[in-house]
CSV table of C-alpha atoms in Angstrom, one decimal:
chain,number,residue,atom,x,y,z
R,1,UNK,CA,-11.9,57.8,88.2
R,2,UNK,CA,-11.8,54.2,86.8
R,3,UNK,CA,-15.1,52.5,86.0
R,4,UNK,CA,-15.8,49.6,88.5
R,5,UNK,CA,-15.5,46.2,87.0
R,6,UNK,CA,-18.8,44.4,86.4
R,7,UNK,CA,-19.8,41.7,88.9
R,8,UNK,CA,-19.9,39.1,86.1
R,9,UNK,CA,-17.8,39.9,83.1
R,10,UNK,CA,-19.8,40.1,79.9
R,11,UNK,CA,-19.1,37.5,77.3
R,12,UNK,CA,-20.4,36.8,73.8
R,13,UNK,CA,-22.8,34.0,73.0
R,14,UNK,CA,-20.2,32.6,70.5
R,15,UNK,CA,-18.0,31.7,73.5
R,16,UNK,CA,-20.8,29.4,74.8
R,17,UNK,CA,-21.3,31.4,78.0
R,18,UNK,CA,-24.2,33.4,79.4
R,19,UNK,CA,-24.1,37.1,80.0
R,20,UNK,CA,-25.7,38.2,83.3
R,21,UNK,CA,-26.0,41.8,84.3
R,22,UNK,CA,-25.6,43.0,87.9
R,23,UNK,CA,-29.3,44.0,87.9
R,24,UNK,CA,-30.2,40.4,86.9
R,25,UNK,CA,-28.0,39.0,89.6
R,26,UNK,CA,-29.7,41.2,92.2
R,27,UNK,CA,-33.1,40.1,91.0
R,28,UNK,CA,-32.1,36.4,91.2
R,29,UNK,CA,-30.7,37.0,94.7
R,30,UNK,CA,-33.9,38.6,95.8
R,31,UNK,CA,-36.0,35.9,94.3
R,32,UNK,CA,-33.9,33.2,95.9
R,33,UNK,CA,-34.2,34.9,99.3
R,34,UNK,CA,-38.0,35.0,99.0
R,35,UNK,CA,-38.1,31.3,97.9
R,36,UNK,CA,-36.0,30.2,100.9
R,37,UNK,CA,-38.0,32.4,103.2
R,38,UNK,CA,-41.1,30.3,102.5
R,39,UNK,CA,-39.4,27.1,103.6
R,40,UNK,CA,-38.0,28.8,106.7
R,41,UNK,CA,-41.5,29.9,107.7
R,42,UNK,CA,-42.9,26.4,107.0
R,43,UNK,CA,-40.2,25.0,109.2
R,44,UNK,CA,-41.1,27.4,112.0
R,45,UNK,CA,-44.8,26.3,111.7
R,46,UNK,CA,-43.9,22.6,112.2
R,47,UNK,CA,-41.4,23.4,115.0
R,48,UNK,CA,-44.1,25.3,116.8
R,49,UNK,CA,-46.5,22.3,116.6
R,50,UNK,CA,-43.9,19.9,117.9
R,51,UNK,CA,-43.0,22.3,120.7
R,52,UNK,CA,-46.6,22.6,121.8
R,53,UNK,CA,-47.0,18.8,121.9
R,54,UNK,CA,-43.8,18.5,123.9
R,55,UNK,CA,-44.9,21.1,126.5
R,56,UNK,CA,-48.4,19.7,126.7
R,57,UNK,CA,-47.0,16.2,127.3
R,58,UNK,CA,-44.8,17.5,130.2
R,59,UNK,CA,-47.7,19.3,131.8
R,60,UNK,CA,-50.5,16.8,131.3
R,61,UNK,CA,-48.7,13.4,131.2
R,62,UNK,CA,-45.6,14.2,133.3
R,63,UNK,CA,-43.6,12.7,130.5
R,64,UNK,CA,-41.6,14.1,127.5
R,65,UNK,CA,-41.4,11.7,124.6
R,66,UNK,CA,-39.1,14.0,122.7
R,67,UNK,CA,-35.4,13.9,123.5
R,68,UNK,CA,-34.3,16.6,121.1
R,69,UNK,CA,-35.3,18.4,117.9
R,70,UNK,CA,-33.0,19.6,115.1
R,71,UNK,CA,-33.9,21.5,111.9
R,72,UNK,CA,-32.4,23.0,108.9
R,73,UNK,CA,-33.1,24.6,105.6
R,74,UNK,CA,-30.9,23.5,102.7
R,75,UNK,CA,-28.2,25.9,101.8
R,76,UNK,CA,-28.3,27.4,98.2
R,77,UNK,CA,-25.2,25.3,97.3
R,78,UNK,CA,-26.8,22.1,98.6
R,79,UNK,CA,-30.0,22.9,96.7
R,80,UNK,CA,-28.2,23.6,93.4
R,81,UNK,CA,-26.2,20.3,93.8
R,82,UNK,CA,-29.5,18.4,94.3
R,83,UNK,CA,-31.1,20.1,91.3
R,84,UNK,CA,-28.1,19.0,89.1
R,85,UNK,CA,-28.0,15.5,90.6
R,86,UNK,CA,-31.8,14.9,90.0
R,87,UNK,CA,-31.5,16.5,86.5
R,88,UNK,CA,-34.5,18.8,87.0
R,89,UNK,CA,-35.1,22.3,85.6
R,90,UNK,CA,-33.5,25.0,87.6
R,91,UNK,CA,-36.5,27.4,87.8
R,92,UNK,CA,-38.2,27.8,91.1
R,93,UNK,CA,-41.5,26.3,90.1
R,94,UNK,CA,-39.7,23.1,89.0
R,95,UNK,CA,-37.8,23.0,92.3
R,96,UNK,CA,-41.0,23.4,94.3
R,97,UNK,CA,-42.6,20.5,92.4
R,98,UNK,CA,-39.6,18.1,92.6
R,99,UNK,CA,-37.7,18.7,95.8
R,100,UNK,CA,-39.7,18.3,99.0
R,101,UNK,CA,-36.9,18.2,101.6
R,102,UNK,CA,-35.7,21.8,101.4
R,103,UNK,CA,-37.0,22.3,104.9
R,104,UNK,CA,-36.3,19.4,107.3
R,105,UNK,CA,-36.8,18.5,110.9
R,106,UNK,CA,-35.4,15.6,112.9
R,107,UNK,CA,-37.3,14.5,116.0
R,108,UNK,CA,-35.5,12.2,118.3
R,109,UNK,CA,-37.7,10.2,120.6
R,110,UNK,CA,-37.1,8.0,123.6
R,111,UNK,CA,-38.9,4.9,122.3
R,112,UNK,CA,-40.3,3.4,119.1
R,113,UNK,CA,-43.8,3.8,120.4
R,114,UNK,CA,-43.2,7.5,120.9
R,115,UNK,CA,-42.2,7.8,117.3
R,116,UNK,CA,-45.6,6.6,116.1
R,117,UNK,CA,-47.5,8.4,118.7
R,118,UNK,CA,-46.0,11.8,117.8
R,119,UNK,CA,-46.5,11.1,114.1
R,120,UNK,CA,-50.2,10.4,114.7
R,121,UNK,CA,-50.7,13.4,116.9
R,122,UNK,CA,-48.9,15.7,114.4
R,123,UNK,CA,-50.6,14.4,111.3
R,124,UNK,CA,-54.1,14.4,113.0
R,125,UNK,CA,-54.0,18.2,113.0
R,126,UNK,CA,-56.5,19.5,110.4
R,127,UNK,CA,-54.0,22.0,108.8
R,128,UNK,CA,-51.4,19.3,108.3
R,129,UNK,CA,-51.5,17.4,105.0
R,130,UNK,CA,-49.5,14.2,104.7
R,131,UNK,CA,-47.9,14.0,101.2
R,132,UNK,CA,-45.8,10.9,101.7
R,133,UNK,CA,-44.6,8.5,104.4
R,134,UNK,CA,-41.6,6.1,104.2
R,135,UNK,CA,-41.5,3.8,107.2
R,136,UNK,CA,-37.9,2.6,107.5
R,137,UNK,CA,-38.7,1.3,111.0
R,138,UNK,CA,-41.2,-1.3,109.8
R,139,UNK,CA,-39.1,-1.9,106.7
R,140,UNK,CA,-35.4,-1.0,107.4
R,141,UNK,CA,-33.0,-0.3,104.6
R,142,UNK,CA,-30.7,-3.1,103.6
R,143,UNK,CA,-27.8,-1.5,105.6
R,144,UNK,CA,-29.9,-1.4,108.8
R,145,UNK,CA,-31.0,2.2,108.7
R,146,UNK,CA,-34.2,2.9,110.6
R,147,UNK,CA,-36.3,6.0,110.7
R,148,UNK,CA,-39.8,7.2,110.0
R,149,UNK,CA,-39.8,9.8,107.2
R,150,UNK,CA,-42.8,12.0,106.4
R,151,UNK,CA,-43.4,14.8,104.0
R,152,UNK,CA,-45.9,17.1,105.5
R,153,UNK,CA,-47.5,20.2,104.0
R,154,UNK,CA,-48.4,23.1,106.2
R,155,UNK,CA,-50.0,26.5,105.5
R,156,UNK,CA,-48.0,29.7,105.8
R,157,UNK,CA,-49.8,33.0,105.8
R,158,UNK,CA,-47.9,35.8,104.1
R,159,UNK,CA,-49.0,39.4,103.3
R,160,UNK,CA,-49.7,38.2,99.8
R,161,UNK,CA,-51.9,35.3,101.0
R,162,UNK,CA,-51.7,31.7,102.0
R,163,UNK,CA,-49.2,29.3,100.6
R,164,UNK,CA,-48.6,25.6,101.2
R,165,UNK,CA,-45.1,24.6,102.2
R,166,UNK,CA,-43.7,21.0,102.3
R,167,UNK,CA,-41.5,20.0,105.3
R,168,UNK,CA,-39.7,16.7,105.7
R,169,UNK,CA,-40.0,15.4,109.3
R,170,UNK,CA,-37.8,12.4,110.4
R,171,UNK,CA,-38.8,10.6,113.5
R,172,UNK,CA,-36.3,8.2,115.2
R,173,UNK,CA,-35.2,6.9,118.6
R,174,UNK,CA,-32.0,7.8,120.4
R,175,UNK,CA,-30.5,4.4,119.3
R,176,UNK,CA,-31.5,4.9,115.7
R,177,UNK,CA,-30.1,8.4,115.7
R,178,UNK,CA,-26.8,7.3,117.2
R,179,UNK,CA,-26.4,4.6,114.6
R,180,UNK,CA,-27.4,6.9,111.7
R,181,UNK,CA,-24.8,9.5,112.9
R,182,UNK,CA,-22.0,7.0,112.9
R,183,UNK,CA,-23.1,5.5,109.6
R,184,UNK,CA,-23.0,9.0,108.0
R,185,UNK,CA,-19.5,9.7,109.3
R,186,UNK,CA,-18.3,6.4,107.9
R,187,UNK,CA,-19.8,6.9,104.5
R,188,UNK,CA,-18.3,10.5,104.4
R,189,UNK,CA,-14.9,9.2,105.3
R,190,UNK,CA,-14.9,6.5,102.6
R,191,UNK,CA,-16.7,8.7,100.0
R,192,UNK,CA,-19.5,6.1,99.9
R,193,UNK,CA,-17.1,3.3,99.0
R,194,UNK,CA,-17.2,1.6,102.4
R,195,UNK,CA,-15.4,-1.8,102.8
R,196,UNK,CA,-17.6,-4.8,103.0
R,197,UNK,CA,-16.4,-5.8,106.5
R,198,UNK,CA,-17.4,-2.3,107.8
R,199,UNK,CA,-20.8,-2.6,106.1
R,200,UNK,CA,-21.4,-6.0,107.9
R,201,UNK,CA,-20.3,-4.4,111.2
R,202,UNK,CA,-22.8,-1.6,110.6
R,203,UNK,CA,-25.6,-4.0,110.0
R,204,UNK,CA,-24.7,-5.9,113.1
R,205,UNK,CA,-24.7,-2.6,115.1
R,206,UNK,CA,-28.1,-1.7,113.7
R,207,UNK,CA,-29.5,-5.1,114.9
R,208,UNK,CA,-28.0,-4.4,118.3
R,209,UNK,CA,-29.5,-0.9,118.4
R,210,UNK,CA,-32.9,-2.4,117.6
R,211,UNK,CA,-32.6,-4.9,120.4
R,212,UNK,CA,-31.5,-2.1,122.8
R,213,UNK,CA,-34.6,-0.1,121.8
R,214,UNK,CA,-36.8,-3.1,122.5
R,215,UNK,CA,-35.3,-3.8,125.9
R,216,UNK,CA,-35.4,-0.1,127.0
R,217,UNK,CA,-39.0,0.2,125.9
R,218,UNK,CA,-40.0,-2.9,128.0
R,219,UNK,CA,-38.2,-1.4,131.0
R,220,UNK,CA,-40.0,1.9,130.5
R,221,UNK,CA,-43.4,0.2,130.4
R,222,UNK,CA,-42.5,-1.9,133.5
R,223,UNK,CA,-41.5,1.2,135.5
R,224,UNK,CA,-44.6,3.2,134.5
R,225,UNK,CA,-46.9,0.2,135.2
R,226,UNK,CA,-45.1,-0.6,138.5
R,227,UNK,CA,-45.0,-4.3,137.7
R,228,UNK,CA,-43.3,-6.9,135.6
R,229,UNK,CA,-42.5,-6.3,132.0
R,230,UNK,CA,-44.5,-8.1,129.3
R,231,UNK,CA,-43.0,-11.4,128.3
R,232,UNK,CA,-41.8,-10.6,124.8
R,233,UNK,CA,-38.6,-11.7,123.1
R,234,UNK,CA,-35.6,-9.4,123.8
R,235,UNK,CA,-34.9,-9.1,120.1
R,236,UNK,CA,-38.4,-8.1,119.1
R,237,UNK,CA,-39.1,-4.5,118.2
R,238,UNK,CA,-42.7,-3.3,118.3
R,239,UNK,CA,-43.5,-1.5,115.0
R,240,UNK,CA,-46.6,-0.4,113.3
R,241,UNK,CA,-47.1,-1.0,109.6
R,242,UNK,CA,-48.2,2.0,107.5
R,243,UNK,CA,-50.4,1.0,104.6
R,244,UNK,CA,-52.1,2.8,101.9
R,245,UNK,CA,-55.9,3.4,102.2
R,246,UNK,CA,-57.8,0.2,101.4
R,247,UNK,CA,-54.7,-1.9,101.4
R,248,UNK,CA,-54.4,-2.8,105.0
R,249,UNK,CA,-54.0,-6.5,104.3
R,250,UNK,CA,-51.0,-6.0,101.9
R,251,UNK,CA,-47.9,-8.0,102.6
R,252,UNK,CA,-45.1,-6.2,104.5
R,253,UNK,CA,-42.5,-4.7,102.1
R,254,UNK,CA,-39.0,-6.0,101.9
R,255,UNK,CA,-36.0,-4.1,103.4
R,256,UNK,CA,-35.0,-2.7,100.0
R,257,UNK,CA,-38.5,-1.6,99.2
R,258,UNK,CA,-39.8,0.6,102.1
R,259,UNK,CA,-43.5,1.2,102.1
R,260,UNK,CA,-44.5,4.5,100.8
R,261,UNK,CA,-47.9,6.1,101.4
R,262,UNK,CA,-48.8,9.0,99.2
R,263,UNK,CA,-52.0,10.9,100.2
């Protein structure tokens, strides 16, 4: 009976290649599965917290500020690509330190005020640690992109003990989400080399989406108050500036330099 071929053919060091045995590959596979499992559990912790807030809002306030929630854990291929692109070491400890969006959740809200309210409620929980916030609503990207990004660290309790897992949470409105989805498809189609006229149209569409957000939020307040809407300009978007501790009077950042809070 013929001997089965090895999973990875052995080569010599002189050929500039690495020899990996089947046992080493199995060990790497098992370690990768354990590594990704931690982020999957961290994701579930944050999803549970968001689900509790959504259900409590419906019961107590007769209002659901969350339109929908989507989540993902990066695939191994996507993770390897990011490790190579960032030029970091490929060991798991280095990946833990340098890549914080392995687990990600996107929360789509009805209105801009809901974005900040949910962020405050989620981050006020005593087992949630805020590592970083990038407020692209208060300071949109130059192309018009808006969203509130937060890296949150939550505890996960395993049989071996407690570990802290970072999870990226993106909060945005329906209009912001619609624009971002279209922008992503355009960039994918043109392999990031988007014609200038399309970029200008995207920026105009982002401004229109912001105006729509403002109008719909005023209508929402008017309906719930049972009276006239506040007299604010139709193009104004109510946003809250996130500042670092002790720097509340700092000037608002420019569109190309979104404010970041590291805690």
